[in-house]
Coordinates of C-alpha atoms in Angstrom, one line a residue:
X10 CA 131.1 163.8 98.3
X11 CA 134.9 163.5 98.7
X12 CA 136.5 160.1 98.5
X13 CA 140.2 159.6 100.6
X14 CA 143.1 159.1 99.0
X15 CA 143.8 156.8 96.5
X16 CA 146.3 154.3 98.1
X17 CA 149.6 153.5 96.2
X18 CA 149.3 150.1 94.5
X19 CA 152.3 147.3 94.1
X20 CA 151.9 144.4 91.9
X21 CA 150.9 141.9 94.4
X22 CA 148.3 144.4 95.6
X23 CA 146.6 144.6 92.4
X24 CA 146.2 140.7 92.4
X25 CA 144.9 140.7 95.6
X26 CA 142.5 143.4 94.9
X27 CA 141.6 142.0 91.6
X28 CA 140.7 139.0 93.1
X29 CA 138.4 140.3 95.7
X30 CA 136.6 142.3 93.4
X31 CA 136.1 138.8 90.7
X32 CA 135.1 137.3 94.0
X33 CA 132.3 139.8 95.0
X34 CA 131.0 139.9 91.7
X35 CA 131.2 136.3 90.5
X36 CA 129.9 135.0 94.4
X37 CA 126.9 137.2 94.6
X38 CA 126.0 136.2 91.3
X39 CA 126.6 132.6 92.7
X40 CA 124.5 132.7 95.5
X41 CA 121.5 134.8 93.3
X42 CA 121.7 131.9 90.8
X43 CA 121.6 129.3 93.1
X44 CA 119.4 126.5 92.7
X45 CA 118.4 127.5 89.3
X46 CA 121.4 126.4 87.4
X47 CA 123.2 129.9 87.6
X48 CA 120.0 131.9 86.0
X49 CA 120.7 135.2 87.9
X50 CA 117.8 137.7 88.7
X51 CA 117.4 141.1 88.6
X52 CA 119.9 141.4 91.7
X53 CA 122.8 140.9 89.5
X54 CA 121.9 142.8 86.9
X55 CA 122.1 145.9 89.1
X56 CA 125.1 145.0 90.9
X57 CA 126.7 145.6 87.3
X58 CA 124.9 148.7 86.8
X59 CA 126.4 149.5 90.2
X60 CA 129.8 149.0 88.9
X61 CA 129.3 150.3 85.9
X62 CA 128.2 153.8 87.0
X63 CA 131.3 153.7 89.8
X64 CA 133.8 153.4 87.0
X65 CA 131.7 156.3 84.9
X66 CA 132.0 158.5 87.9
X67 CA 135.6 157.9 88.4
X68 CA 136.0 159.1 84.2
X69 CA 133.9 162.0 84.6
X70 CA 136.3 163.4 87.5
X71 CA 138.6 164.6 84.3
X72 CA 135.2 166.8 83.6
X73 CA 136.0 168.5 87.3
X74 CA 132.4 167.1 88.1
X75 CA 132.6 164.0 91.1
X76 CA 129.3 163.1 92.5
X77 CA 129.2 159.2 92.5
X78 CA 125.3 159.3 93.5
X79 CA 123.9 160.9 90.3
X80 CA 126.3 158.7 88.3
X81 CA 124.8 155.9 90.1
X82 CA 121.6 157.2 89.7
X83 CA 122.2 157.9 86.1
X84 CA 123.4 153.7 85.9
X85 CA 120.1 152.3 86.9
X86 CA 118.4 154.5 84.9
X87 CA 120.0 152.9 82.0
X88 CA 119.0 149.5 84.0
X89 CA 115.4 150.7 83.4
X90 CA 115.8 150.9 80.2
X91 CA 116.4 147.6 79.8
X92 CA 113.3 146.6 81.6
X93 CA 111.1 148.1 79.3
X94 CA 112.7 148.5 75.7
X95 CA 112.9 145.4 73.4
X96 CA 116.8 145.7 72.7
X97 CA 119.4 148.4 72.7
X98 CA 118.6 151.7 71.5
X99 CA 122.1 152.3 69.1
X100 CA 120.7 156.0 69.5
X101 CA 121.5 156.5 73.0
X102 CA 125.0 157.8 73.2
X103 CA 125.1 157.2 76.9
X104 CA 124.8 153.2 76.4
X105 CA 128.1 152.4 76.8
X106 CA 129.3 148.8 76.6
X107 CA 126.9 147.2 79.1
X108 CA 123.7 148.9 77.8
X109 CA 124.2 147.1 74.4
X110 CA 124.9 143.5 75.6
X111 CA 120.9 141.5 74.6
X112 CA 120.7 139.8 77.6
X113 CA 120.2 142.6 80.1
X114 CA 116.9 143.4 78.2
X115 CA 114.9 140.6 79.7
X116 CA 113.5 140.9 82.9
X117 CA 114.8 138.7 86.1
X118 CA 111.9 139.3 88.7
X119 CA 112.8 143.0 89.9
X120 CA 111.2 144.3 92.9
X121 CA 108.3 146.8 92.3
X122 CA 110.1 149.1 94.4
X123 CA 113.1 149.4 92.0
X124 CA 111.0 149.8 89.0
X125 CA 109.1 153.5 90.4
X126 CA 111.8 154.0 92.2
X127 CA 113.9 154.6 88.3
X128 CA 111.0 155.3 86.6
X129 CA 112.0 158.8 86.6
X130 CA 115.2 160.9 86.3
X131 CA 114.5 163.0 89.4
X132 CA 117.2 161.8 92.1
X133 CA 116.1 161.5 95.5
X134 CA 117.9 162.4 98.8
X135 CA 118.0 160.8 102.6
X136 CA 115.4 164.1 103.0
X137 CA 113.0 163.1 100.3
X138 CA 113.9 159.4 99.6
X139 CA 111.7 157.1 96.9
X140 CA 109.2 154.5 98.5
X141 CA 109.3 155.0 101.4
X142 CA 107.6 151.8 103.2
X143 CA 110.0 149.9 100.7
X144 CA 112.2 147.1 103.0
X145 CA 113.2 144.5 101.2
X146 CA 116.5 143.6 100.4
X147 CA 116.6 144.9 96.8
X148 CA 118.6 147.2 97.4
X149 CA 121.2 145.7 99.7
X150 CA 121.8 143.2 97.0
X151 CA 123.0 146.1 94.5
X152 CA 124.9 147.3 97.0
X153 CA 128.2 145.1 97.3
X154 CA 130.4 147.2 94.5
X155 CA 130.5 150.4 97.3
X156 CA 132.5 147.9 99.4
X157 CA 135.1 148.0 96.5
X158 CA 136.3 151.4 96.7
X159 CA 139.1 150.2 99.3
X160 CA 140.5 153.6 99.3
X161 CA 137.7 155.5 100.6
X162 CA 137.1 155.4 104.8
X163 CA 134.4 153.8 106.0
X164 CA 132.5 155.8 106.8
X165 CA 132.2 157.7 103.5
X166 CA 131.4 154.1 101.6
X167 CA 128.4 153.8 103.8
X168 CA 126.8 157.4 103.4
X169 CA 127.0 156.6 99.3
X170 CA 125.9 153.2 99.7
X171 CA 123.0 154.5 101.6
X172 CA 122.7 157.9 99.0
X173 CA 122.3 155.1 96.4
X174 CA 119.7 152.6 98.1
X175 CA 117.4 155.6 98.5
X176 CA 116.5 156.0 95.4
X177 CA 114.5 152.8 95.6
X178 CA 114.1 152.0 98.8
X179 CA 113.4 154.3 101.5
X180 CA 112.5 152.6 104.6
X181 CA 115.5 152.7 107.3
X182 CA 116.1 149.4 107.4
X183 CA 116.6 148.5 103.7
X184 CA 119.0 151.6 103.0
X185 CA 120.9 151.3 106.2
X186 CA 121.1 147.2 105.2
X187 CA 122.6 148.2 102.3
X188 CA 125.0 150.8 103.6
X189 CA 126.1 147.9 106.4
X190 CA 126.4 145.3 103.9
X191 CA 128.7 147.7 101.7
X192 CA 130.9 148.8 105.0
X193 CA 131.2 145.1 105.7
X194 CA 132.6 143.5 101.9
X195 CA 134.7 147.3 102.5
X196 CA 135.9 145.6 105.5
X197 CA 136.4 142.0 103.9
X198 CA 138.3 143.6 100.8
X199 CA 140.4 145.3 102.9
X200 CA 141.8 142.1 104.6
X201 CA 139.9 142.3 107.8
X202 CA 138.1 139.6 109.3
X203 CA 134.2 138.9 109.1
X204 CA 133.9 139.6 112.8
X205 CA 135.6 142.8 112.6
X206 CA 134.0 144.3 110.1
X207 CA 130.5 143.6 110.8
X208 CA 131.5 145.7 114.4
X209 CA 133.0 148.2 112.5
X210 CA 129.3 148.6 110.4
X211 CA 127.7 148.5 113.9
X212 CA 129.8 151.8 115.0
X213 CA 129.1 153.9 112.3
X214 CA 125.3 153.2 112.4
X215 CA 124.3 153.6 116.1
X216 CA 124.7 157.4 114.5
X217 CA 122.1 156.8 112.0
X218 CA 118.4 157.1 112.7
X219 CA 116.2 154.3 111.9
X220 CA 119.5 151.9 112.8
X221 CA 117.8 149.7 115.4
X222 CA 116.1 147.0 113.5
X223 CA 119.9 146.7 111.2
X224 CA 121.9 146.5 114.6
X225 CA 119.7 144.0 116.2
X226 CA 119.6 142.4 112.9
X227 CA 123.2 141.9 112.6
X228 CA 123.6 141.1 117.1
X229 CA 121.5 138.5 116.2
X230 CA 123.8 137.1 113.4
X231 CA 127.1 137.5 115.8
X232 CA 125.3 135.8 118.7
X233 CA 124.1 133.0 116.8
X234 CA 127.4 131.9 115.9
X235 CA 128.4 130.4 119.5
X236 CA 124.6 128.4 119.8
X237 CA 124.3 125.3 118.2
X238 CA 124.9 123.7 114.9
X239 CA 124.6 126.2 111.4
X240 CA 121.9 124.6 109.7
X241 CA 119.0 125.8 107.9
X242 CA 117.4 125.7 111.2
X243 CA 119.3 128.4 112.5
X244 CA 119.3 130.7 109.7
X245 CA 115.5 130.4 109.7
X246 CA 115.8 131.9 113.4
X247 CA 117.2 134.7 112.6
X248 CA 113.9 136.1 111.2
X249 CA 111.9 138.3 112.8
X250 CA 109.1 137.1 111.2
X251 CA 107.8 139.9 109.6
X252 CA 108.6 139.0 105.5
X253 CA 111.6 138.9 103.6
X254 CA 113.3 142.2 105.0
X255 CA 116.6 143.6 104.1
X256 CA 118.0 143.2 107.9
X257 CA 116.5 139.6 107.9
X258 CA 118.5 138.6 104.9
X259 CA 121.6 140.8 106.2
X260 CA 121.7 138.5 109.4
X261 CA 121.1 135.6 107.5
X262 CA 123.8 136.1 105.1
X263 CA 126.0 137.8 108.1
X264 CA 125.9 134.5 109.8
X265 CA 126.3 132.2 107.1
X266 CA 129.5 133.6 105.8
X267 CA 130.6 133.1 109.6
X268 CA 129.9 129.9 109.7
X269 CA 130.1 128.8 106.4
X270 CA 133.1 126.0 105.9
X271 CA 133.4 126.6 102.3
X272 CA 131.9 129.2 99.6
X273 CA 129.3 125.9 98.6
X274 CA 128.8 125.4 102.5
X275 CA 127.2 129.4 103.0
X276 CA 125.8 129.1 99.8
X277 CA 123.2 126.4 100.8
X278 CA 122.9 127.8 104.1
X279 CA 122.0 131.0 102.7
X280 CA 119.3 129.8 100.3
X281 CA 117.2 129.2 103.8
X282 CA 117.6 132.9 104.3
X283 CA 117.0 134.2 100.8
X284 CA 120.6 135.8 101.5
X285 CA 122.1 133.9 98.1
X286 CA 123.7 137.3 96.7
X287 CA 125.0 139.0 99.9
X288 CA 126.3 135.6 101.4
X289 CA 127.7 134.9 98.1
X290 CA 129.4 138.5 97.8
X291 CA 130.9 138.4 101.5
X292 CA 132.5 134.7 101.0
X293 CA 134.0 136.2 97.7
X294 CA 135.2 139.4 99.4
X295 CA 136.4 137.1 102.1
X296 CA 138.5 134.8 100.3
X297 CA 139.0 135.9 96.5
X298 CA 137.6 134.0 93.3
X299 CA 139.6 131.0 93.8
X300 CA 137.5 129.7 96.6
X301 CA 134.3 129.8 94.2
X302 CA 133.3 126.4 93.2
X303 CA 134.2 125.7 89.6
X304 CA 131.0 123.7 89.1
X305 CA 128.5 126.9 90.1
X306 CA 131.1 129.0 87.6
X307 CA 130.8 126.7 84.5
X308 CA 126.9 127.4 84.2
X309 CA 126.6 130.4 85.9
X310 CA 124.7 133.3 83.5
X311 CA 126.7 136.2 82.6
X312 CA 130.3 135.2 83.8
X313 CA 132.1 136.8 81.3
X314 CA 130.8 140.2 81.8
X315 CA 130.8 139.9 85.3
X316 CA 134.5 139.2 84.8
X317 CA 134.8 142.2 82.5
X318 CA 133.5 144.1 84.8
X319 CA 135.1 143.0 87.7
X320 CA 138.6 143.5 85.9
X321 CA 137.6 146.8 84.5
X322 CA 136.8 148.1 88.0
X323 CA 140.0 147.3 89.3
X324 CA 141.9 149.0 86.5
X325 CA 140.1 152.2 86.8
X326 CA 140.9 151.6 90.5
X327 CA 144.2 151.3 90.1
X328 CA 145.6 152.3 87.0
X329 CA 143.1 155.1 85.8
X330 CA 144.6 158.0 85.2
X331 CA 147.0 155.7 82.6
X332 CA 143.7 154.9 80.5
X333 CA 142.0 158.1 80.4
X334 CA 142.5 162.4 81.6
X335 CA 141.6 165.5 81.0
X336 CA 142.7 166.0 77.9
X337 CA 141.5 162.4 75.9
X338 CA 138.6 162.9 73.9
X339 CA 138.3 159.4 72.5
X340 CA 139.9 156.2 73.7
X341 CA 138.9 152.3 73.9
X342 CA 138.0 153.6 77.0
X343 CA 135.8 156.1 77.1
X344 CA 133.7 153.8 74.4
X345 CA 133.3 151.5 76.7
X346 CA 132.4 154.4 79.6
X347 CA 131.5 157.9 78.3
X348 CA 131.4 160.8 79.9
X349 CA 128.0 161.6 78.8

């Protein structure tokens, strides 16, 4: 998988990135905590596994090895880990900074589908993906951090997005979910509006077989806009009525964000929707971390490693090859994210 070329970064671009990515991490986290005083689930915990396996594949590039999908793969792994060991294993050389921090060792209500879907270390493709009747939205919600990488093309962020769900979640519609959600916060952190990139995520999937019940998902979403007024009422409509699926919660969250007239606004809008996380992430793509209600912050779980993250992804973004290369064995950073 090849990624475009890095774009050149000013200072004011760097802000403005940096603040897209704190609001896409700190806003799904948001809207996955809400209504239980900022106690995030099992959805957060793999958004930072996400993240923290993008910035490992960007380091292990000065190896000559780039394939983001097994370093990905390789991330939740160590999310599995924390599901089933009492604490962190010192012993484990791979552990980095996020595999040691306590917390992540209790579990926050994980799908079934992602616990056999990491229970072992064999990857698996689009051909051969894991579970596949899987089609909830587990995997979506993991899935805003490929939105991030601003300077790949569209087109590539949704085949890794989709490369990643698999490996849980194989049915169509949850891994094409999650690659439309990720093309969409792509679109959002690139500066375009909601509208526009939700119809760019449509184009690119009409390819895709299996796309039906995402497009007509996310139609739905765009049409429901212009009839009556949001409420949870409407987001309730958008349900086919067949569970909690990954294209039901897409459209709900799709059309909350579009509606939404604050971040709190399409927060409690999605909670009808069970869209919390990808509502949350889109609003924070949309507008930055300063539209995130200070209230929802102060108790939310986590914040400060979500912010480490979130800063620590935009500096391998944009400033990588000053903190590490080819030739560094050991630095600060390659602590925090070995190669190994």
């Amino acid at each position: 998988m090849r990624a475009a070329g890095a774009a050149l970064w000013g200072r004011a671009e760097q802000q403005d990135f940096r603040s897209r990515v704190r609001g896409v991490l700190l806003g799904g986290a948001l809207g996955d905590g809400y209504g239980r005083r900022g106690a995030v689930t099992a959805a957060t915990q793999l958004t930072m596994f996400t993240v923290d396996g993008l910035i490992r594949a960007h380091v292990r590039r000065d190896t000559g090895t780039w394939h983001p999908p097994t370093d990905v793969h390789r991330a939740y792994r160590r999310w599995y880990a924390t599901q089933h060991d009492w604490g962190p294993d010192e012993r484990r050389e791979d552990n980095g900074w996020l595999g040691v921090e306590e917390w992540l060792y209790t579990r926050r209500g994980p799908e079934r589908a992602c616990l056999t879907g990491f229970g072992d270390d064999t990857p698996a493709t689009l051909d051969r993906p894991k579970n596949p009747t899987a089609r909830d939205a587990a995997a979506a919600f993991r899935s805003a951090p490929f939105g991030l990488l601003v300077g790949w093309e569209p087109a590539l962020v949704l085949q890794l997005a989709v490369e990643c769900a698999v490996q849980s979640h194989g049915h169509p519609a949850a891994y094409l979910s999650a690659g439309a959600f990720a093309v969409i916060v792509h679109g959002l952190t690139r500066g375009t509006s909601l509208d526009t990139a939700v119809r760019r995520a449509l184009a690119l999937l009409t390819a895709r077989p299996g796309h039906e019940p995402v497009t007509d998902a996310l139609h739905r979403a765009l049409t429901a806009v212009t009839r009556g007024e949001p409420g949870p009422g409407a987001v309730e409509a958008l349900s086919t009525g067949t569970g909690r699926t990954a294209e039901d919660a897409l459209a709900a969250a799709v059309y909350c964000a579009l509606v939404a007239e604050d971040v709190p606004h399409g927060l409690r809008l999605a909670a009808a929707g069970h869209a919390g996380p990808l509502c949350g992430a889109l609003l924070g793509a949309l507008h930055g971390e300063t539209a995130l209600p200070a209230t929802g912050l102060a108790e939310l779980e986590g914040r400060a490693l979500l912010l480490q993250l979130a800063d620590d992804f935009a500096l391998e973004l944009t400033q990588g090859p000053a903190l590490h290369g080819p030739a560094a064995t050991a630095s600060p950073w390659l602590n925090r994210y070995p190669r190994a």
